[in-house]
Short mmCIF file of C-alpha atoms and ligand atoms in Angstrom, two decimals:
data_model
loop_
_atom_site.label_atom_id
_atom_site.label_comp_id
_atom_site.label_asym_id
_atom_site.label_seq_id
_atom_site.Cartn_x
_atom_site.Cartn_y
_atom_site.Cartn_z
CA MET A 273 74.20 103.69 98.03
CA ILE A 274 77.90 102.85 98.53
CA ARG A 275 78.83 103.64 102.14
CA ASP A 276 81.72 101.28 102.84
CA ILE A 277 84.67 101.07 100.47
CA THR A 278 87.64 98.78 101.07
CA VAL A 279 90.90 99.37 99.24
CA LEU A 280 93.80 96.86 99.12
CA ALA A 281 96.81 99.15 98.92
CA GLY A 282 100.58 99.23 98.61
CA GLY A 283 102.62 102.39 99.21
CA THR A 284 102.98 105.19 96.67
CA GLY A 285 100.49 104.02 94.01
CA GLY A 286 97.97 103.04 96.67
CA ALA A 287 98.32 106.30 98.58
CA ARG A 288 97.96 108.46 95.50
CA PHE A 289 94.87 106.55 94.45
CA LEU A 290 93.41 106.96 97.95
CA GLN A 291 93.97 110.73 97.79
CA GLY A 292 91.94 110.92 94.58
CA LEU A 293 89.27 108.55 95.91
CA LEU A 294 88.83 110.60 99.10
CA HIS A 295 88.77 113.79 97.03
CA GLY A 296 86.02 112.31 94.82
CA ILE A 297 84.02 111.14 97.84
CA SER A 298 84.00 114.52 99.54
CA ALA A 299 83.33 116.34 96.27
CA GLY A 300 80.41 113.99 95.58
CA THR A 301 81.69 113.09 92.12
CA LEU A 302 81.68 109.30 92.54
CA PRO A 303 78.51 107.69 91.21
CA GLY A 304 76.34 106.20 93.96
CA VAL A 305 78.90 106.91 96.71
CA ALA A 306 77.72 108.66 99.90
CA GLN A 307 79.71 111.79 100.74
CA ASP A 308 80.28 110.40 104.24
CA ALA A 309 81.37 106.98 102.96
CA VAL A 310 83.94 105.14 105.08
CA VAL A 311 87.16 103.99 103.42
CA THR A 312 89.01 101.04 104.94
CA VAL A 313 92.55 100.59 103.68
CA VAL A 314 94.01 97.10 103.97
CA ALA A 315 97.72 97.79 103.53
CA ASN A 316 100.60 95.61 102.49
CA THR A 317 103.07 94.86 105.28
CA ALA A 318 105.38 92.48 103.41
CA ASP A 319 107.82 95.35 102.69
CA ASP A 320 108.37 95.76 106.43
CA ILE A 321 111.91 95.58 107.67
CA TRP A 322 113.83 95.78 110.95
CA VAL A 323 116.59 98.40 110.60
CA HIS A 324 118.92 99.47 113.41
CA GLY A 325 116.57 97.80 115.87
CA LEU A 326 113.53 99.68 114.55
CA LYS A 327 110.45 98.24 112.89
CA VAL A 328 109.84 100.13 109.65
CA CYS A 329 106.57 99.67 107.73
CA PRO A 330 107.07 101.52 104.42
CA ASP A 331 103.61 101.05 102.93
CA LEU A 332 101.67 101.82 106.12
CA ASP A 333 103.77 104.94 106.58
CA THR A 334 103.43 106.07 102.98
CA VAL A 335 99.63 105.82 103.20
CA MET A 336 99.57 107.50 106.62
CA TYR A 337 101.94 110.35 105.74
CA THR A 338 100.34 110.94 102.32
CA LEU A 339 96.78 111.17 103.61
CA GLY A 340 97.94 113.15 106.66
CA ASP A 341 99.84 115.62 104.45
CA GLY A 342 103.18 114.77 106.02
CA ILE A 343 104.78 113.03 103.03
CA ASP A 344 107.77 114.41 101.16
CA PRO A 345 106.12 115.41 97.86
CA VAL A 346 109.20 114.83 95.71
CA ARG A 347 110.51 111.54 97.09
CA ARG A 348 106.95 110.31 97.76
CA TRP A 349 108.18 108.43 100.84
CA GLY A 350 109.24 109.63 104.26
CA ARG A 351 108.54 112.97 105.89
CA ARG A 352 108.55 116.39 104.29
CA ASP A 353 111.21 118.88 105.49
CA GLU A 354 113.29 115.89 106.54
CA THR A 355 116.82 116.11 107.98
CA TRP A 356 119.33 113.25 108.07
CA SER A 357 121.49 113.63 111.20
CA VAL A 358 120.72 110.13 112.50
CA ARG A 359 121.74 108.58 109.19
CA THR A 360 124.96 110.60 109.09
CA GLU A 361 125.83 109.67 112.66
CA LEU A 362 125.16 105.97 111.99
CA ALA A 363 127.38 106.14 108.90
CA GLU A 364 130.15 107.69 111.01
CA TYR A 365 130.02 104.55 113.15
CA GLY A 366 130.22 102.46 109.98
CA VAL A 367 127.00 100.69 110.91
CA GLU A 368 125.20 98.78 108.15
CA PRO A 369 122.88 99.08 106.36
CA THR A 370 123.85 102.51 105.06
CA TRP A 371 121.54 102.27 102.03
CA PHE A 372 118.30 102.51 103.98
CA GLY A 373 117.31 106.15 104.40
CA LEU A 374 116.07 106.76 107.92
CA GLY A 375 115.19 110.45 108.23
CA ASP A 376 115.21 112.16 111.62
CA ARG A 377 111.48 112.94 111.63
CA ASP A 378 110.65 109.51 110.29
CA VAL A 379 112.68 107.87 113.06
CA ALA A 380 110.17 109.18 115.61
CA THR A 381 107.43 107.08 113.98
CA HIS A 382 109.61 103.97 114.03
CA LEU A 383 110.60 104.57 117.65
CA VAL A 384 106.97 104.85 118.75
CA ARG A 385 106.03 101.77 116.72
CA THR A 386 108.93 99.67 118.00
CA GLN A 387 108.32 100.69 121.61
CA MET A 388 104.65 99.78 121.38
CA LEU A 389 105.40 96.45 119.68
CA GLU A 390 107.90 95.64 122.40
CA ALA A 391 105.32 96.50 125.02
CA GLY A 392 103.15 93.79 123.47
CA TYR A 393 100.73 95.68 121.25
CA PRO A 394 100.00 94.11 117.86
CA LEU A 395 100.92 96.08 114.73
CA SER A 396 97.23 96.81 114.06
CA ALA A 397 96.84 98.55 117.44
CA VAL A 398 100.10 100.44 116.92
CA THR A 399 98.89 101.58 113.51
CA THR A 400 95.61 102.83 114.97
CA ALA A 401 97.58 104.80 117.55
CA LEU A 402 99.84 106.37 114.89
CA CYS A 403 96.80 107.23 112.76
CA ARG A 404 95.40 109.31 115.60
CA ARG A 405 98.00 111.86 114.62
CA TRP A 406 97.88 111.44 110.85
CA LEU A 407 94.32 110.54 109.84
CA GLU A 408 91.91 111.46 112.63
CA PRO A 409 92.27 115.26 112.46
CA THR A 410 91.30 115.31 108.76
CA TYR A 411 89.10 112.26 108.34
CA GLY A 412 87.71 111.40 111.78
CA ASP A 413 86.52 107.77 111.54
CA ARG A 414 85.94 107.96 107.79
CA VAL A 415 89.36 106.43 107.00
CA ARG A 416 90.70 103.31 108.71
CA LEU A 417 94.15 101.88 108.06
CA LEU A 418 94.53 98.14 108.72
CA PRO A 419 97.76 96.17 108.29
CA MET A 420 97.02 93.05 106.21
CA THR A 421 98.35 90.97 109.12
CA ASP A 422 99.88 91.44 112.56
CA ASP A 423 102.35 88.64 111.79
CA ARG A 424 105.84 89.09 110.43
CA VAL A 425 105.85 88.64 106.67
CA GLU A 426 108.79 89.69 104.50
CA THR A 427 109.29 89.71 100.77
CA HIS A 428 112.74 88.47 99.78
CA VAL A 429 114.22 88.43 96.29
CA ALA A 430 116.81 86.01 94.87
CA VAL A 431 119.32 87.74 92.60
CA THR A 432 122.35 86.53 90.66
CA ASP A 433 125.60 87.06 92.57
CA GLU A 434 128.77 85.82 90.90
CA GLU A 435 130.77 86.17 94.08
CA SER A 436 128.52 83.81 96.02
CA PRO A 437 129.39 80.06 95.83
CA SER A 438 125.82 79.24 94.78
CA GLY A 439 125.81 81.99 92.14
CA ARG A 440 122.86 83.67 93.78
CA ARG A 441 121.98 85.62 96.86
CA VAL A 442 118.71 86.31 98.59
CA VAL A 443 118.09 89.89 99.72
CA HIS A 444 115.24 91.61 101.51
CA PHE A 445 112.87 93.32 99.09
CA GLN A 446 113.99 96.72 100.42
CA GLU A 447 117.60 95.89 99.56
CA TYR A 448 116.54 94.82 96.07
CA TRP A 449 114.63 98.05 95.56
CA VAL A 450 116.60 100.65 97.52
CA ARG A 451 120.20 99.42 97.26
CA LEU A 452 120.11 97.48 93.98
CA ARG A 453 117.51 99.84 92.41
CA ALA A 454 115.86 96.72 90.91
CA SER A 455 118.60 96.91 88.28
CA VAL A 456 119.30 93.18 88.27
CA PRO A 457 116.72 90.53 87.36
CA ALA A 458 114.70 89.06 90.22
CA GLU A 459 115.10 85.31 89.78
CA THR A 460 112.53 84.43 92.41
CA VAL A 461 110.39 86.33 94.85
CA VAL A 462 109.75 84.65 98.19
CA PHE A 463 107.13 85.80 100.69
CA VAL A 464 108.57 84.60 103.99
CA GLY A 465 105.82 83.81 106.51
CA LEU A 466 102.95 84.71 104.21
CA ASP A 467 101.24 81.32 104.05
CA GLN A 468 101.31 81.06 107.87
CA ALA A 469 99.98 84.59 108.45
CA THR A 470 96.61 85.39 109.99
CA PRO A 471 94.63 88.31 108.54
CA GLY A 472 94.83 91.39 110.77
CA PRO A 473 91.84 92.28 112.96
CA GLY A 474 89.01 93.64 110.82
CA VAL A 475 90.59 92.70 107.49
CA LEU A 476 88.19 89.91 106.46
CA ASP A 477 85.17 91.81 107.80
CA ALA A 478 86.23 94.88 105.83
CA ILE A 479 86.02 92.79 102.65
CA THR A 480 82.84 90.86 103.44
CA GLY A 481 81.04 93.93 104.81
CA ALA A 482 82.05 96.36 102.05
CA ASP A 483 79.75 97.81 99.41
CA LEU A 484 82.70 98.08 97.06
CA VAL A 485 86.26 96.71 96.98
CA LEU A 486 88.90 98.59 94.98
CA LEU A 487 92.34 97.44 93.87
CA PRO A 488 94.36 100.60 93.22
CA PRO A 489 97.17 100.52 90.64
CA SER A 490 99.52 99.09 93.28
CA ASN A 491 102.23 96.57 92.46
CA PRO A 492 100.41 93.33 91.53
CA VAL A 493 103.12 91.10 93.00
CA VAL A 494 104.70 92.73 96.04
CA SER A 495 101.77 94.96 97.16
CA VAL A 496 98.37 93.57 96.10
CA GLY A 497 99.82 90.08 95.51
CA THR A 498 100.97 89.79 99.11
CA ILE A 499 97.63 91.02 100.52
CA LEU A 500 95.87 88.42 98.34
CA GLY A 501 98.32 85.84 99.65
CA VAL A 502 97.26 86.25 103.29
CA PRO A 503 95.26 83.09 104.01
CA ASP A 504 91.47 83.58 103.59
CA VAL A 505 91.71 87.00 101.92
CA ARG A 506 91.26 85.59 98.44
CA ASP A 507 88.39 83.39 99.63
CA VAL A 508 86.42 86.28 101.13
CA LEU A 509 87.02 88.37 98.01
CA ARG A 510 85.43 85.59 95.99
CA VAL A 511 82.27 85.55 98.10
CA THR A 512 81.77 89.16 99.21
CA LYS A 513 78.57 90.76 97.95
CA ALA A 514 80.63 93.83 97.03
CA PRO A 515 81.80 94.22 93.46
CA VAL A 516 85.60 94.06 93.16
CA VAL A 517 87.25 96.32 90.61
CA GLY A 518 90.87 97.15 89.91
CA VAL A 519 93.01 99.66 88.06
CA SER A 520 96.03 98.65 85.97
CA PRO A 521 99.46 99.78 87.21
CA ILE A 522 100.85 98.84 83.80
CA VAL A 523 100.33 101.52 81.20
CA GLY A 524 101.57 101.08 77.63
CA GLY A 525 103.46 97.89 78.50
CA SER A 526 105.45 99.22 81.44
CA HIS A 527 105.02 100.37 85.01
CA VAL A 528 104.56 104.07 85.71
CA HIS A 529 106.98 104.07 88.67
CA GLY A 530 108.71 101.35 90.63
CA MET A 531 109.60 97.80 89.65
CA ALA A 532 106.37 96.03 88.71
CA GLU A 533 108.00 94.89 85.45
CA GLN A 534 110.80 93.05 87.25
CA MET A 535 108.34 91.52 89.72
CA LEU A 536 105.86 90.37 87.06
CA THR A 537 108.68 88.87 85.00
CA SER A 538 109.94 86.96 88.02
CA ILE A 539 106.55 85.29 88.49
CA GLY A 540 106.14 84.62 84.76
CA VAL A 541 103.34 87.12 84.05
CA GLU A 542 103.51 89.20 80.87
CA VAL A 543 104.06 92.92 81.54
CA GLY A 544 100.76 94.21 80.15
CA ALA A 545 97.51 95.72 81.40
CA ALA A 546 95.36 92.82 80.18
CA ALA A 547 97.80 90.19 81.45
CA VAL A 548 97.74 91.66 84.98
CA GLY A 549 93.91 91.73 84.99
CA LEU A 550 93.82 88.13 83.81
CA HIS A 551 96.44 87.18 86.39
CA TYR A 552 94.04 88.44 89.10
CA GLY A 553 91.30 86.55 87.25
CA ALA A 554 87.51 86.80 87.04
CA ARG A 555 85.54 86.17 90.22
CA SER A 556 83.22 84.07 88.10
CA ALA A 557 86.19 81.77 87.38
CA GLY A 558 87.86 81.55 90.79
CA GLY A 559 89.75 84.85 90.59
CA VAL A 560 89.12 88.11 92.43
CA LEU A 561 87.91 90.68 89.88
CA ASP A 562 84.54 91.78 88.50
CA GLY A 563 86.02 94.74 86.67
CA TRP A 564 89.39 96.02 85.42
CA LEU A 565 90.36 99.40 84.02
CA VAL A 566 93.15 99.72 81.48
CA ASP A 567 94.65 102.94 80.18
CA GLU A 568 93.13 104.60 77.11
CA GLY A 569 96.34 103.81 75.22
CA ASP A 570 95.78 100.10 75.94
CA ALA A 571 92.24 100.07 74.46
CA ASP A 572 93.25 97.20 72.16
CA GLN A 573 93.53 94.96 75.25
CA VAL A 574 89.94 95.45 76.46
CA ALA A 575 88.53 92.56 74.45
CA ARG A 576 91.12 90.15 75.89
CA VAL A 577 90.12 91.08 79.44
CA ARG A 578 86.41 90.77 78.63
CA ASP A 579 87.04 87.36 77.10
CA GLY A 580 88.42 86.37 80.48
CA GLY A 581 85.01 87.17 82.05
CA ILE A 582 86.01 90.55 83.53
CA ALA A 583 84.17 93.81 82.73
CA CYS A 584 86.71 96.18 81.21
CA ARG A 585 87.05 99.72 79.88
CA ALA A 586 89.89 101.88 78.68
CA VAL A 587 90.10 105.31 80.34
CA PRO A 588 92.95 107.71 81.20
CA LEU A 589 94.87 106.09 84.06
CA MET A 590 97.55 108.63 84.91
CA MET A 591 97.15 109.99 88.44
CA THR A 592 98.34 113.48 87.48
CA ASP A 593 96.19 115.25 90.08
CA HIS A 594 93.35 114.48 92.49
CA ASP A 595 90.64 115.25 89.92
CA ALA A 596 92.19 112.89 87.36
CA THR A 597 92.50 110.18 90.00
CA ALA A 598 88.93 110.73 91.23
CA ALA A 599 87.76 110.34 87.61
CA MET A 600 89.57 106.97 87.50
CA ALA A 601 87.80 105.89 90.67
CA ALA A 602 84.47 107.05 89.22
CA ALA A 603 85.09 105.03 86.04
CA ALA A 604 85.98 101.98 88.15
CA ILE A 605 82.75 102.28 90.12
CA GLU A 606 80.65 102.83 87.01
CA LEU A 607 82.18 99.76 85.40
CA VAL A 608 80.80 97.42 88.07
CA THR A 609 77.67 99.26 89.19
CA GLY A 610 76.50 101.18 86.11
CA PRO A 611 73.83 100.02 83.64
CA ALA A 612 76.50 98.48 81.38
CA ALA A 613 78.00 96.36 84.19
CA VAL A 614 78.23 92.69 83.22
P1 GDP B 761 104.89 101.03 96.38
O1 GDP B 761 104.51 100.16 97.52
O2 GDP B 761 105.44 102.35 96.81
O3 GDP B 761 105.70 100.35 95.33
O4 GDP B 761 103.53 101.47 95.70
P2 GDP B 761 102.30 100.63 95.14
O5 GDP B 761 102.56 99.18 95.08
O6 GDP B 761 101.09 101.09 95.86
O7 GDP B 761 102.20 101.24 93.68
C1 GDP B 761 103.23 101.08 92.75
C2 GDP B 761 102.62 100.99 91.39
O8 GDP B 761 101.86 102.17 91.12
C3 GDP B 761 103.65 100.88 90.30
O9 GDP B 761 103.59 99.59 89.72
C4 GDP B 761 103.23 101.95 89.29
O10 GDP B 761 103.24 101.48 87.96
C5 GDP B 761 101.84 102.35 89.72
N1 GDP B 761 101.56 103.74 89.45
C6 GDP B 761 102.18 104.82 89.96
N2 GDP B 761 101.65 105.96 89.45
C7 GDP B 761 100.66 105.58 88.59
C8 GDP B 761 99.74 106.28 87.76
O11 GDP B 761 99.70 107.51 87.67
N3 GDP B 761 98.86 105.52 87.02
C9 GDP B 761 98.86 104.15 87.07
N4 GDP B 761 97.97 103.50 86.32
N5 GDP B 761 99.72 103.46 87.85
C10 GDP B 761 100.60 104.16 88.60
CA1 CA B 762 105.65 98.91 98.92
#
């Protein structure tokens, strides 16, 4: 019986997958999974940024607001029914950055977080406190949200800039995504502080003690890639008794939303479902995966993944609603625990 599931998640893709997974757990539609199973989310914190003196953690907040039904359903980030007076007032002062959208409701979260951090609490403790509002009322202790690390880690992107003497400029990942809309090539992606980071409290135990580890269709470079880059995380994934199975964020040769294409290109990985699975690699060959799902339209890539020592199937991978997403999670579980598991 699967009672403990650990998910390594980014923001929007991770949160949507978690909604479907939790829906499947409570509906009892996931093979071998207890209806009171505990889900531990290890979330990416390398998108975090200090803005106007506030610590903003986009992926933690997206997971928290989505599962707590506070997310804006159209934007898929920030709070629903948001107003923007703070942003307007800051713009009136001409204060930069003006491109980062801090909503009034959202600001309350960042104020609480920043105050607690400045009082000396680690990010993990702050996150637990914020989750008392967002997760506990619905899920009790059945969902835990853990930052991948309490240390400061930031993804930066080098882009071409003709006006700069060196011909390039390094920007925070948020500036690349929000201001530049990922419309210019990412020459290099740098994870500042990642190789010195310590896994957050409970992170390694959540992987070693799990019955199942899931990689949602989160960005393989700047979401899952950064979690895997926290020292020791990859090592415990290799040795955990839990099967590790992932879902491709690349469908039909491109990402569904976001900028996975630009990020994969910048690290020299082909933009394809099989290529991403092989980039993670088979656990049997020093990688992190036992199983990998590709979209039904990418069925011709299954053999390539299997040749790399990873169990693979092609199933519908569009998270159109919670039932469709729960079916993806069920297929992922079946792939590594069912009779056909290799
Ligand atoms: P971010 O932190 O907000 O960028 O979100 P994540 O890293 O968690 O997820 C972003 C990834 O989710 C993108 O690369 C998308 O291609 C992928 N994605 C979003 N919706 C879907 C979907 O319906 N199906 C699949 N397979 N991938 C999706
Ligand atoms: Ca993110």
